XYZ file of N, CA and C in Angstrom:
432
model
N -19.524 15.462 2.515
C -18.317 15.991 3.109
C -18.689 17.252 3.871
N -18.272 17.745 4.943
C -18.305 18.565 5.903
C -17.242 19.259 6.563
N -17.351 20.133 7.168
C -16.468 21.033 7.873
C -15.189 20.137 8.924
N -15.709 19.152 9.244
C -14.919 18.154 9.977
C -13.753 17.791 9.100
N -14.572 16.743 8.102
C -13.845 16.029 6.937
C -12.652 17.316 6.335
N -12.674 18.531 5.979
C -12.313 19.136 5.515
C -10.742 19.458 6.700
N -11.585 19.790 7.674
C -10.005 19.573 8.788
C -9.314 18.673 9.079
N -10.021 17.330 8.919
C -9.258 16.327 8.830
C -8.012 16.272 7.593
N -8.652 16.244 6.150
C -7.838 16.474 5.415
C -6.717 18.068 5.339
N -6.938 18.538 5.758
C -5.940 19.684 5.880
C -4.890 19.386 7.293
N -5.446 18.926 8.445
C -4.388 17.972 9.106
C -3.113 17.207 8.150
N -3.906 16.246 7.619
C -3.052 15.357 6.752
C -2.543 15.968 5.563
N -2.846 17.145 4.871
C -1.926 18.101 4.139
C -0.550 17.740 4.778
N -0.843 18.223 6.226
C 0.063 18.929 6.394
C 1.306 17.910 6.984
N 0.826 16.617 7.664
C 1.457 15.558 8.143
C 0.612 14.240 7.797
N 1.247 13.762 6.563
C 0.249 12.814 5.924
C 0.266 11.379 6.852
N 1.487 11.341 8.046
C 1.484 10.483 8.780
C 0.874 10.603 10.235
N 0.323 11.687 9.996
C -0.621 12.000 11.773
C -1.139 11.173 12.085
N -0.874 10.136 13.287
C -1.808 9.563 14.189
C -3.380 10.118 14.093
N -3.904 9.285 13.661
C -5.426 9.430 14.307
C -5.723 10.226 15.609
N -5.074 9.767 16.634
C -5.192 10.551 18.044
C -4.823 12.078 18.333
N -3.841 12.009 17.367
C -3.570 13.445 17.073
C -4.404 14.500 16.102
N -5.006 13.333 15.293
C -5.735 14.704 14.831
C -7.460 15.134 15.525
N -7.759 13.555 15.941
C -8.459 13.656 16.776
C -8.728 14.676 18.227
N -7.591 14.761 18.650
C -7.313 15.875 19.514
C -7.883 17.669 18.738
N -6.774 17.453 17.726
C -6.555 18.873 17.100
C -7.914 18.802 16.472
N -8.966 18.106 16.429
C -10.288 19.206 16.051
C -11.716 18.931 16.783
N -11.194 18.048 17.998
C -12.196 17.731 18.946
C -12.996 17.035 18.725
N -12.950 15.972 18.283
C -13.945 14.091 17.928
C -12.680 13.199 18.646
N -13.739 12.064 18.888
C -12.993 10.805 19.382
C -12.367 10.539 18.131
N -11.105 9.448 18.738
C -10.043 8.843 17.441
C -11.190 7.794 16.608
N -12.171 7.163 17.328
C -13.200 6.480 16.462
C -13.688 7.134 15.559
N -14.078 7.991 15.905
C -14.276 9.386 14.858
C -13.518 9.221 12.981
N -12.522 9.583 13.826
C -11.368 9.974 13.115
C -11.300 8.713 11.790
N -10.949 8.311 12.732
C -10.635 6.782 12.116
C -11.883 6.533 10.344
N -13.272 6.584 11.363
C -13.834 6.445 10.817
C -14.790 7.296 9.224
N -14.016 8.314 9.583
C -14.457 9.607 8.497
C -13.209 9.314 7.610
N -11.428 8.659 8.259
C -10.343 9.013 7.262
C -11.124 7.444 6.249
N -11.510 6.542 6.939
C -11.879 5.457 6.558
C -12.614 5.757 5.212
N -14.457 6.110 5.101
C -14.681 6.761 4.311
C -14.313 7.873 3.420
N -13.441 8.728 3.860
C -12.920 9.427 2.817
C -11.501 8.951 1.549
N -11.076 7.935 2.288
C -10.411 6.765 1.405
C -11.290 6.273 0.365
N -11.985 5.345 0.944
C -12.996 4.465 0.229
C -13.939 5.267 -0.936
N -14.482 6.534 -0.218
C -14.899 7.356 -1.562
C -14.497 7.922 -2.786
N -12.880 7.853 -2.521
C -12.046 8.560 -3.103
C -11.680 9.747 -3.128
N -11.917 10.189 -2.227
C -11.594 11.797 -2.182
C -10.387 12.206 -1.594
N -9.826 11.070 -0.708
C -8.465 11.633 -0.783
C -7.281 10.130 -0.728
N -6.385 10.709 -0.387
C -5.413 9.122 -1.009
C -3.744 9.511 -0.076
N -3.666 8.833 0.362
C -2.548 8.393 1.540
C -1.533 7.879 0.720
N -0.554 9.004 0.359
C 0.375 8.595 -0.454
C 1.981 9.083 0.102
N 3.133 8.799 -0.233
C 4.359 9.291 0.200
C 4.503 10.160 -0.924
N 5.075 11.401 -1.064
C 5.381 12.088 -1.788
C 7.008 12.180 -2.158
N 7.919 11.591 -3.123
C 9.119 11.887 -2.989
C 9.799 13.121 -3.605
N 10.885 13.396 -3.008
C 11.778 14.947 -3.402
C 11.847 14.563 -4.972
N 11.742 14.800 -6.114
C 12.072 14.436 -7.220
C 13.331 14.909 -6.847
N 13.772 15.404 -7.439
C 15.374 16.222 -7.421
C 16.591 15.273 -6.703
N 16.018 14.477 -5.208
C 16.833 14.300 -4.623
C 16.859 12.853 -4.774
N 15.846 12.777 -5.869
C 15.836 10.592 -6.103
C 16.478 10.926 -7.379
N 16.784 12.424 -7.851
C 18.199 11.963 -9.257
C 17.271 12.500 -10.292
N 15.459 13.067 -10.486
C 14.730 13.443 -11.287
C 15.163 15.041 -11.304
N 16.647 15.849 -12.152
C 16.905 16.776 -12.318
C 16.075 17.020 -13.259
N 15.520 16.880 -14.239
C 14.428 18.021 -15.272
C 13.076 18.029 -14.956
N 12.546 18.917 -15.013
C 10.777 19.133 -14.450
C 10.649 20.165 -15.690
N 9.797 19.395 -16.763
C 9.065 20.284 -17.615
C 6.833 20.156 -17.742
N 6.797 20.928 -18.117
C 5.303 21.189 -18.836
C 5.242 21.018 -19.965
N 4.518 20.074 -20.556
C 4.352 19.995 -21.999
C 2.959 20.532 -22.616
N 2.606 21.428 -23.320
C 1.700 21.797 -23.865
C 1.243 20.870 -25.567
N 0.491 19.997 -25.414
C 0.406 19.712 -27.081
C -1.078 20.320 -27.800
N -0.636 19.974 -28.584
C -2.374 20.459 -29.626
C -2.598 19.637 -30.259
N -3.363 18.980 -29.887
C -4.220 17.565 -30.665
C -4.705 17.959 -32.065
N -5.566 17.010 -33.104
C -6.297 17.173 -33.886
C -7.531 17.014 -33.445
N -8.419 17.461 -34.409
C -9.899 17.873 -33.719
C -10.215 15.935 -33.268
N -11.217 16.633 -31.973
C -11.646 15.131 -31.394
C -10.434 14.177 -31.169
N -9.370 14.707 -30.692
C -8.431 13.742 -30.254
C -8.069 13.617 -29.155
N -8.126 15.300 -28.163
C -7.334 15.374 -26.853
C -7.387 13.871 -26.336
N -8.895 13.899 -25.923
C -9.068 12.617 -24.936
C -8.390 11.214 -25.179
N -8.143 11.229 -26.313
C -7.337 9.558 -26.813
C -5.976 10.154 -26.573
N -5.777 10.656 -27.074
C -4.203 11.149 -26.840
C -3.674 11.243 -25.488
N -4.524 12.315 -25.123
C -4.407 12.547 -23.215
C -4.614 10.862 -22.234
N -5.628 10.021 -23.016
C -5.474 8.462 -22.354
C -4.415 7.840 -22.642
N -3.835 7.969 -23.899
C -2.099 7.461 -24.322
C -1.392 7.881 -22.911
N -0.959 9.528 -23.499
C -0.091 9.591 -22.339
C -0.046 9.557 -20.933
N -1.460 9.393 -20.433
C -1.218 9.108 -19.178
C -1.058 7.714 -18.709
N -0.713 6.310 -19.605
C -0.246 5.435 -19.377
C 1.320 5.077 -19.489
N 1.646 6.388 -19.519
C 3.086 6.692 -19.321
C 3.571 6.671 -18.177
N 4.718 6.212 -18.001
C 5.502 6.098 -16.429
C 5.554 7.500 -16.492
N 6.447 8.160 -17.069
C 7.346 9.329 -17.164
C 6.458 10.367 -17.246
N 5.098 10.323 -17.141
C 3.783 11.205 -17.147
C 3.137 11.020 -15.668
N 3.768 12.685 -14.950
C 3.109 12.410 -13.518
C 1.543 12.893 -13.689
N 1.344 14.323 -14.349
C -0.338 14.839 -14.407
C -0.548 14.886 -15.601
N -1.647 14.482 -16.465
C -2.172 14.850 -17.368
C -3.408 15.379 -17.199
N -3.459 16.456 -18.308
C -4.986 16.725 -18.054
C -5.642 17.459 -19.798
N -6.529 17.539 -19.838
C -7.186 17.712 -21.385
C -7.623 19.673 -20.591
N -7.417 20.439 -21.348
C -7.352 21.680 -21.305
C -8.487 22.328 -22.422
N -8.759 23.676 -22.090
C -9.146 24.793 -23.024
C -8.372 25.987 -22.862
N -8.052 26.482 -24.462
C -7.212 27.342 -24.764
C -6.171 26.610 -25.699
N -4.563 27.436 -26.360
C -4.021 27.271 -27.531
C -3.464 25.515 -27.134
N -3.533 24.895 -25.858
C -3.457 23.482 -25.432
C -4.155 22.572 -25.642
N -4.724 21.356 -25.880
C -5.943 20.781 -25.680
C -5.113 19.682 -24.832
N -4.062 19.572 -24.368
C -3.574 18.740 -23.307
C -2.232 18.779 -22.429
N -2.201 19.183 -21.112
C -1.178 19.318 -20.546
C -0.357 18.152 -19.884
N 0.868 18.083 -20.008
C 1.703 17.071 -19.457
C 2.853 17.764 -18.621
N 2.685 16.753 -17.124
C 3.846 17.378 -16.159
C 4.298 16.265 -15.734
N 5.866 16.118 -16.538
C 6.968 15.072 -16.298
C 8.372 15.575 -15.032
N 8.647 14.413 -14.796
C 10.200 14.222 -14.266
C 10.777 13.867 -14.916
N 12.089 13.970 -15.233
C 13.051 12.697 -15.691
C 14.316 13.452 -15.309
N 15.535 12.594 -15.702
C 16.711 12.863 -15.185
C 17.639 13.667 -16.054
N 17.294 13.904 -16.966
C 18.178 15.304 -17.356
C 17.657 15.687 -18.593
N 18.222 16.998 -19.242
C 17.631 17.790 -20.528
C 17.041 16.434 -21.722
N 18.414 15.566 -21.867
C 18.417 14.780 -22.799
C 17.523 13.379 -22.798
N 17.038 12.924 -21.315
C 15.943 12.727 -21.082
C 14.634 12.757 -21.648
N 13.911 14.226 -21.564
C 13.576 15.162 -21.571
C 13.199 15.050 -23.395
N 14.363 15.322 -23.951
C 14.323 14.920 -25.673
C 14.026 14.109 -26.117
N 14.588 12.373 -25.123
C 14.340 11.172 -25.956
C 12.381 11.021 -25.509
N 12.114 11.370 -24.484
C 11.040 11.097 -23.976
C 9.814 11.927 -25.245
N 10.315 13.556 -25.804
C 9.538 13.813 -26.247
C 8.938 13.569 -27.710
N 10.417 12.699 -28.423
C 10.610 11.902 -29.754
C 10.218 10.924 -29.570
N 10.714 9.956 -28.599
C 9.902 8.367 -28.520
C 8.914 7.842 -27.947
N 8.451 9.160 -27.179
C 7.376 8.611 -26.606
C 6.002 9.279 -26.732
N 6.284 10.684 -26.617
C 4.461 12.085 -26.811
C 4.613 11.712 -28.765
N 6.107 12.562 -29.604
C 5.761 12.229 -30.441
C 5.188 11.122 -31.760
N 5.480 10.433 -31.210
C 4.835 9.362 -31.888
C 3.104 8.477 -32.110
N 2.547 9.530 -30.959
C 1.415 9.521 -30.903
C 0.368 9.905 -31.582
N -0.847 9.070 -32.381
C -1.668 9.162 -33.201
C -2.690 10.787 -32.468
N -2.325 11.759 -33.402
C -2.825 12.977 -33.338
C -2.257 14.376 -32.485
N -1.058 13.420 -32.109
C -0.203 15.163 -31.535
C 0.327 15.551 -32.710
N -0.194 16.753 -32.660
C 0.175 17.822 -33.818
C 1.316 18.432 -33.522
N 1.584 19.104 -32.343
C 2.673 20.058 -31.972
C 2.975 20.024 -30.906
N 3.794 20.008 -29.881
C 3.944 20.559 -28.590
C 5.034 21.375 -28.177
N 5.063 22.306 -27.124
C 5.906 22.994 -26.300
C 6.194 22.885 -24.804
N 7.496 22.549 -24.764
C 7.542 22.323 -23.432
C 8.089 23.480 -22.777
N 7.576 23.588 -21.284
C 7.856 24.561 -20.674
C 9.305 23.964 -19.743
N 10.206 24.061 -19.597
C 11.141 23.681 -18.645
C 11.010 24.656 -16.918
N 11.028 23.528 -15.999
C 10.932 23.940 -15.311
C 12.327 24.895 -14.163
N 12.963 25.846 -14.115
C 13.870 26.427 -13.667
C 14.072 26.784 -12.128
N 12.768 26.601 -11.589
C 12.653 26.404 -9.822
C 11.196 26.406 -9.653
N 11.052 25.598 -8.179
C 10.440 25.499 -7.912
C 9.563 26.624 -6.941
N 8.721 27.088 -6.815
C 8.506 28.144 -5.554
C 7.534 27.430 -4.708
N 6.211 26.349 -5.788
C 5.481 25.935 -4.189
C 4.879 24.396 -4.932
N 4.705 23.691 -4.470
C 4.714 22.334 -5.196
C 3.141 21.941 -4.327
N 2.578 22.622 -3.332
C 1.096 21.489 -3.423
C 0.118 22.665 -2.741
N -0.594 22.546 -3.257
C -2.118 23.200 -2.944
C -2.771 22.627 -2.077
N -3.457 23.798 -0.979
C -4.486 23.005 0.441
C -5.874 23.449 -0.062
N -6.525 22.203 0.372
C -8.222 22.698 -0.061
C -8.428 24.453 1.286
């Protein structure tokens, strides 16, 4: 990956539907170019052409953080549970008083409750968790 690749993807940050020709323009390579670096950077996996929807405005009113604390040698099984969850957008296995973070949508507080009784708690080795509720948003995506 290179200085190119890197503007390419920060193009598409920013307009994940940019014409090739357009971004081709905006950093000076042919659209073959283009084409052909977004091509490989697909295929490698490094980045991913996705629609992003408003949660809020498809009816997903609660946005919390869930903090749990596994038992020893568990995050990773646990953290593979829940990320075969619909209702589980990021998971990730952590260091510090966490050993696994969860960042859900769902449609309201009570949501929110049944999800964390029928679905995190019941899981072989969550010990505890805390959820953080989310109260606004200020910035929702990070540019390389």
């Amino acid at each position: 990956m290179d200085e190119l690749d890197l503007k390419i993807i920060g193009i598409l940050q920013a307009d994940g539907r940019a014409p090739n020709a357009k971004i081709a323009r905006a950093v000076g390579v042919s659209e073959g170019t283009v084409r052909r670096r977004l091509r490989r950077l697909i295929k490698d996996d490094i980045v991913h052409v996705v629609a992003v929807p408003n949660l809020e405005k498809m009816g997903y009113g609660t946005t919390a953080l869930i903090g749990l604390e596994t038992g020893p040698g568990k995050s990773d099984a646990v953290a593979e549970r829940i990320a075969d969850l619909d209702e589980a957008h990021y998971v990730v296995v952590a260091t510090g008083p966490y050993d696994v973070f969860v960042w859900t949508a769902l449609e309201s507080a009570e949501s929110l409750g049944d999800f964390l009784r029928t679905q995190i708690g019941v899981i072989d080795g969550v010990q505890k968790t805390q959820t953080f509720v989310t109260l606004s948003t200020k910035k929702r995506f990070t540019r390389v």
